[in-house]
Tab-separated table of C-alpha atoms in Angstrom:
chain	number	residue	atom	x	y	z
A	113	MET	CA	-22.058	14.188	34.976
A	114	ASN	CA	-24.074	16.824	33.037
A	115	GLU	CA	-25.770	15.880	29.823
A	116	GLU	CA	-23.276	17.510	27.469
A	117	PHE	CA	-20.326	14.944	28.946
A	118	ALA	CA	-23.280	12.085	28.823
A	119	ARG	CA	-23.488	12.629	24.985
A	120	LEU	CA	-19.591	12.824	25.112
A	121	ARG	CA	-19.502	9.353	26.688
A	122	ASN	CA	-22.082	8.100	24.436
A	123	ASP	CA	-20.039	9.103	21.453
A	124	LEU	CA	-16.691	7.838	22.779
A	125	ASP	CA	-18.515	4.289	23.651
A	126	ALA	CA	-19.942	4.149	20.303
A	127	LEU	CA	-16.616	4.843	18.604
A	128	VAL	CA	-14.832	2.405	20.677
A	129	SER	CA	-17.279	-0.570	20.038
A	130	GLN	CA	-16.933	0.336	16.444
A	131	LEU	CA	-13.599	-0.005	16.597
A	132	GLU	CA	-13.407	-3.062	18.527
A	133	ALA	CA	-15.786	-4.847	16.032
A	134	VAL	CA	-13.288	-4.146	13.341
A	135	ASP	CA	-10.385	-5.446	15.596
A	136	PHE	CA	-8.631	-1.881	15.295
A	137	PHE	CA	-6.991	-2.484	18.986
A	138	ARG	CA	-4.189	-5.256	18.469
A	139	ALA	CA	-2.125	-5.979	21.322
A	140	GLY	CA	1.617	-4.706	21.224
A	141	GLU	CA	0.587	-2.251	18.940
A	142	ASP	CA	0.806	1.884	19.238
A	143	VAL	CA	-2.435	3.799	19.158
A	144	LEU	CA	-1.935	7.522	18.633
A	145	ILE	CA	-4.922	9.944	19.830
A	146	GLY	CA	-4.898	13.705	18.725
A	147	CYS	CA	-7.405	15.877	19.849
A	148	SER	CA	-8.914	19.248	20.260
A	149	THR	CA	-10.631	19.510	23.410
A	150	SER	CA	-11.850	22.694	22.074
A	151	GLU	CA	-13.629	21.355	19.065
A	152	VAL	CA	-15.187	18.257	20.913
A	153	MET	CA	-16.881	21.318	22.655
A	154	GLY	CA	-17.881	23.250	19.779
A	155	HIS	CA	-15.103	26.032	19.829
A	156	ARG	CA	-12.287	26.881	17.765
A	157	ILE	CA	-8.917	24.871	17.970
A	158	GLY	CA	-7.110	26.255	20.946
A	159	GLU	CA	-9.326	28.573	22.347
A	160	ASN	CA	-11.513	26.687	24.987
A	161	SER	CA	-9.352	23.687	25.880
A	162	SER	CA	-11.220	21.457	28.506
A	163	GLU	CA	-9.357	19.031	31.244
A	164	GLU	CA	-12.733	17.681	31.958
A	165	VAL	CA	-12.933	16.530	28.343
A	166	ALA	CA	-9.326	15.729	28.473
A	167	ALA	CA	-10.163	13.530	31.672
A	168	LEU	CA	-12.954	11.527	29.994
A	169	ILE	CA	-10.997	10.596	26.255
A	170	PHE	CA	-7.965	9.920	28.606
A	171	ASP	CA	-10.128	7.254	30.870
A	172	VAL	CA	-11.978	5.886	27.942
A	173	PHE	CA	-9.126	5.034	26.059
A	174	SER	CA	-7.001	4.057	29.009
A	175	GLU	CA	-9.543	1.487	30.182
A	176	LYS	CA	-9.262	0.237	26.451
A	177	ALA	CA	-5.487	0.225	25.938
A	178	GLY	CA	-5.328	-2.173	29.425
A	179	GLN	CA	-8.052	-4.494	27.924
A	180	HIS	CA	-6.405	-4.719	24.319
A	181	ASN	CA	-2.830	-4.499	25.760
A	182	VAL	CA	-2.081	-1.615	23.319
A	183	ASN	CA	-0.064	1.736	23.960
A	184	LEU	CA	-1.243	4.877	23.620
A	185	MET	CA	0.453	7.997	22.564
A	186	PHE	CA	-1.052	11.957	22.674
A	187	GLN	CA	-0.123	14.065	20.416
A	188	GLY	CA	0.233	17.767	21.424
A	189	CYS	CA	-0.561	20.700	19.304
A	190	GLU	CA	1.689	22.900	17.220
A	191	HIS	CA	2.971	24.908	19.870
A	192	ILE	CA	5.294	22.105	20.679
A	193	ASN	CA	5.761	20.679	17.253
A	194	ARG	CA	2.822	17.955	17.996
A	195	ALA	CA	5.199	16.374	20.081
A	196	ILE	CA	3.976	12.838	21.598
A	197	THR	CA	3.558	12.065	24.887
A	198	MET	CA	3.858	8.151	26.155
A	199	GLU	CA	5.063	5.834	28.800
A	200	ARG	CA	8.397	6.372	29.168
A	201	HIS	CA	9.194	2.370	28.669
A	202	VAL	CA	7.401	2.695	25.329
A	203	ALA	CA	9.434	5.445	23.899
A	204	GLU	CA	12.602	3.593	25.473
A	205	ASN	CA	11.550	0.409	23.806
A	206	ARG	CA	10.853	2.157	20.549
A	207	LEU	CA	14.153	4.190	20.674
A	208	TYR	CA	12.426	7.569	20.503
A	209	PRO	CA	14.671	9.889	21.911
A	210	ALA	CA	12.882	12.070	25.104
A	211	VAL	CA	12.545	15.859	24.425
A	212	SER	CA	12.455	18.356	26.826
A	213	VAL	CA	8.877	20.138	27.335
A	214	VAL	CA	5.964	19.355	29.683
A	215	PRO	CA	2.921	19.805	27.577
A	216	HIS	CA	0.022	22.106	29.336
A	217	ARG	CA	-3.279	23.455	28.177
A	218	SER	CA	-1.720	26.670	26.120
A	219	ALA	CA	1.082	24.847	24.530
A	220	GLY	CA	0.409	20.914	23.859
A	221	GLY	CA	-3.055	21.039	24.657
A	222	SER	CA	-5.563	19.582	27.734
A	223	LEU	CA	-5.365	16.070	26.503
A	224	SER	CA	-1.438	16.098	26.192
A	225	GLU	CA	-1.359	17.705	29.224
A	226	TYR	CA	-3.660	15.249	31.117
A	227	ALA	CA	-1.786	12.388	29.794
A	228	TYR	CA	1.427	13.653	31.017
A	229	HIS	CA	0.301	14.083	34.476
A	230	HIS	CA	-1.574	10.562	34.474
A	231	PHE	CA	0.774	8.486	33.026
A	232	ASP	CA	2.731	6.357	35.283
A	233	SER	CA	6.115	7.695	33.780
A	234	PRO	CA	5.643	9.965	31.042
A	235	ALA	CA	7.985	10.860	28.119
A	236	VAL	CA	7.459	13.412	25.568
A	237	THR	CA	9.116	12.546	22.193
A	238	GLU	CA	9.322	14.595	18.930
A	239	HIS	CA	8.379	11.855	16.312
A	240	VAL	CA	6.833	8.566	16.461
A	241	ALA	CA	5.971	5.805	13.786
A	242	ALA	CA	2.457	4.760	15.339
A	243	ASP	CA	0.473	1.594	14.081
A	244	ARG	CA	-3.033	3.431	14.125
A	245	GLY	CA	-4.146	6.643	14.966
A	246	ILE	CA	-7.525	8.720	16.105
A	247	ASP	CA	-7.647	12.069	15.148
A	248	ILE	CA	-10.547	13.869	17.221
A	249	GLY	CA	-10.847	17.632	15.678
A	250	GLN	CA	-8.604	17.407	12.926
A	251	THR	CA	-5.166	17.802	14.572
A	252	LEU	CA	-3.194	16.319	11.972
A	253	ILE	CA	-1.802	13.251	13.476
A	254	GLY	CA	-0.702	11.771	9.614
A	255	MET	CA	2.758	12.909	10.192
A	256	HIS	CA	2.602	10.408	13.058
A	257	ILE	CA	1.487	6.885	11.510
A	258	LYS	CA	3.691	4.521	9.859
A	259	PRO	CA	3.483	4.411	5.909
A	260	VAL	CA	1.146	3.411	4.543
A	261	ALA	CA	-1.528	5.278	6.419
A	262	VAL	CA	-5.019	4.146	5.227
A	263	PRO	CA	-8.189	5.836	6.360
A	264	LEU	CA	-10.771	3.588	8.206
A	265	ARG	CA	-14.445	4.257	8.015
A	266	VAL	CA	-16.745	4.019	10.709
A	267	GLU	CA	-20.580	5.172	11.484
A	268	GLN	CA	-19.195	7.541	14.472
A	269	LYS	CA	-18.118	10.331	12.519
A	270	THR	CA	-17.773	12.947	15.784
A	271	ILE	CA	-17.366	13.038	19.226
A	272	GLY	CA	-19.191	16.167	20.654
A	273	GLN	CA	-18.837	18.667	17.797
A	274	ALA	CA	-15.377	17.244	16.634
A	275	ASN	CA	-15.048	15.327	13.263
A	276	VAL	CA	-13.052	12.031	14.098
A	277	THR	CA	-10.843	10.462	11.558
A	278	ILE	CA	-9.266	6.965	12.226
A	279	ALA	CA	-6.246	5.376	10.055
A	280	TYR	CA	-4.326	2.236	10.306
A	281	SER	CA	-1.123	1.826	8.611
A	282	ARG	CA	-0.402	-1.361	6.265
A	283	PRO	CA	2.832	-2.511	4.712
A	284	LYS	CA	3.885	-1.190	1.396
A	285	LEU	CA	2.681	-2.629	-1.594
A	286	ILE	CA	6.074	-3.359	-3.899
A	287	GLY	CA	7.162	-5.268	-6.841
A	288	GLY	CA	4.253	-3.938	-9.465
A	289	PRO	CA	2.087	-6.163	-11.669
A	290	ARG	CA	3.837	-9.435	-11.279
A	291	ALA	CA	4.188	-9.124	-7.478
A	292	HIS	CA	1.820	-11.419	-5.110
A	293	TYR	CA	0.558	-9.999	-1.889
């Protein structure tokens, strides 16, 4: 592993540690990850997609998903309408209908492609309502987070050269000034 990948691994480890410290990974919940591997490497989104970066990110989060019993989902790029790749049993359990597309580097992005080829039984769906999300490189995951999405501030602001935005969802507050929460 070269120096650049060692720094990426350190960034990922720091982010994951900070997320674990605030109980971000909750058993049974869905964690959506959107990522531009191009931006992680300091390039414009979609211009220099990296399977190596995708593998690193997938492996780090897959390990944590197994430890915390969460379901990972990976958002593809705009060329597949930001469709989501996940394990088939998750899609079926959540009643997310599958769509016919196989993500690849030029339409879906490297991380979505990598996930598709490394899940046991992948499925791609058009829409999800994830409990939590990690957006690496401003890939606009908000459309796939349950309302009400709440930003989570962590110390680790970047992975490589890409900005990181974290969100979780909370139930809506209803009832006005007389309500108790």
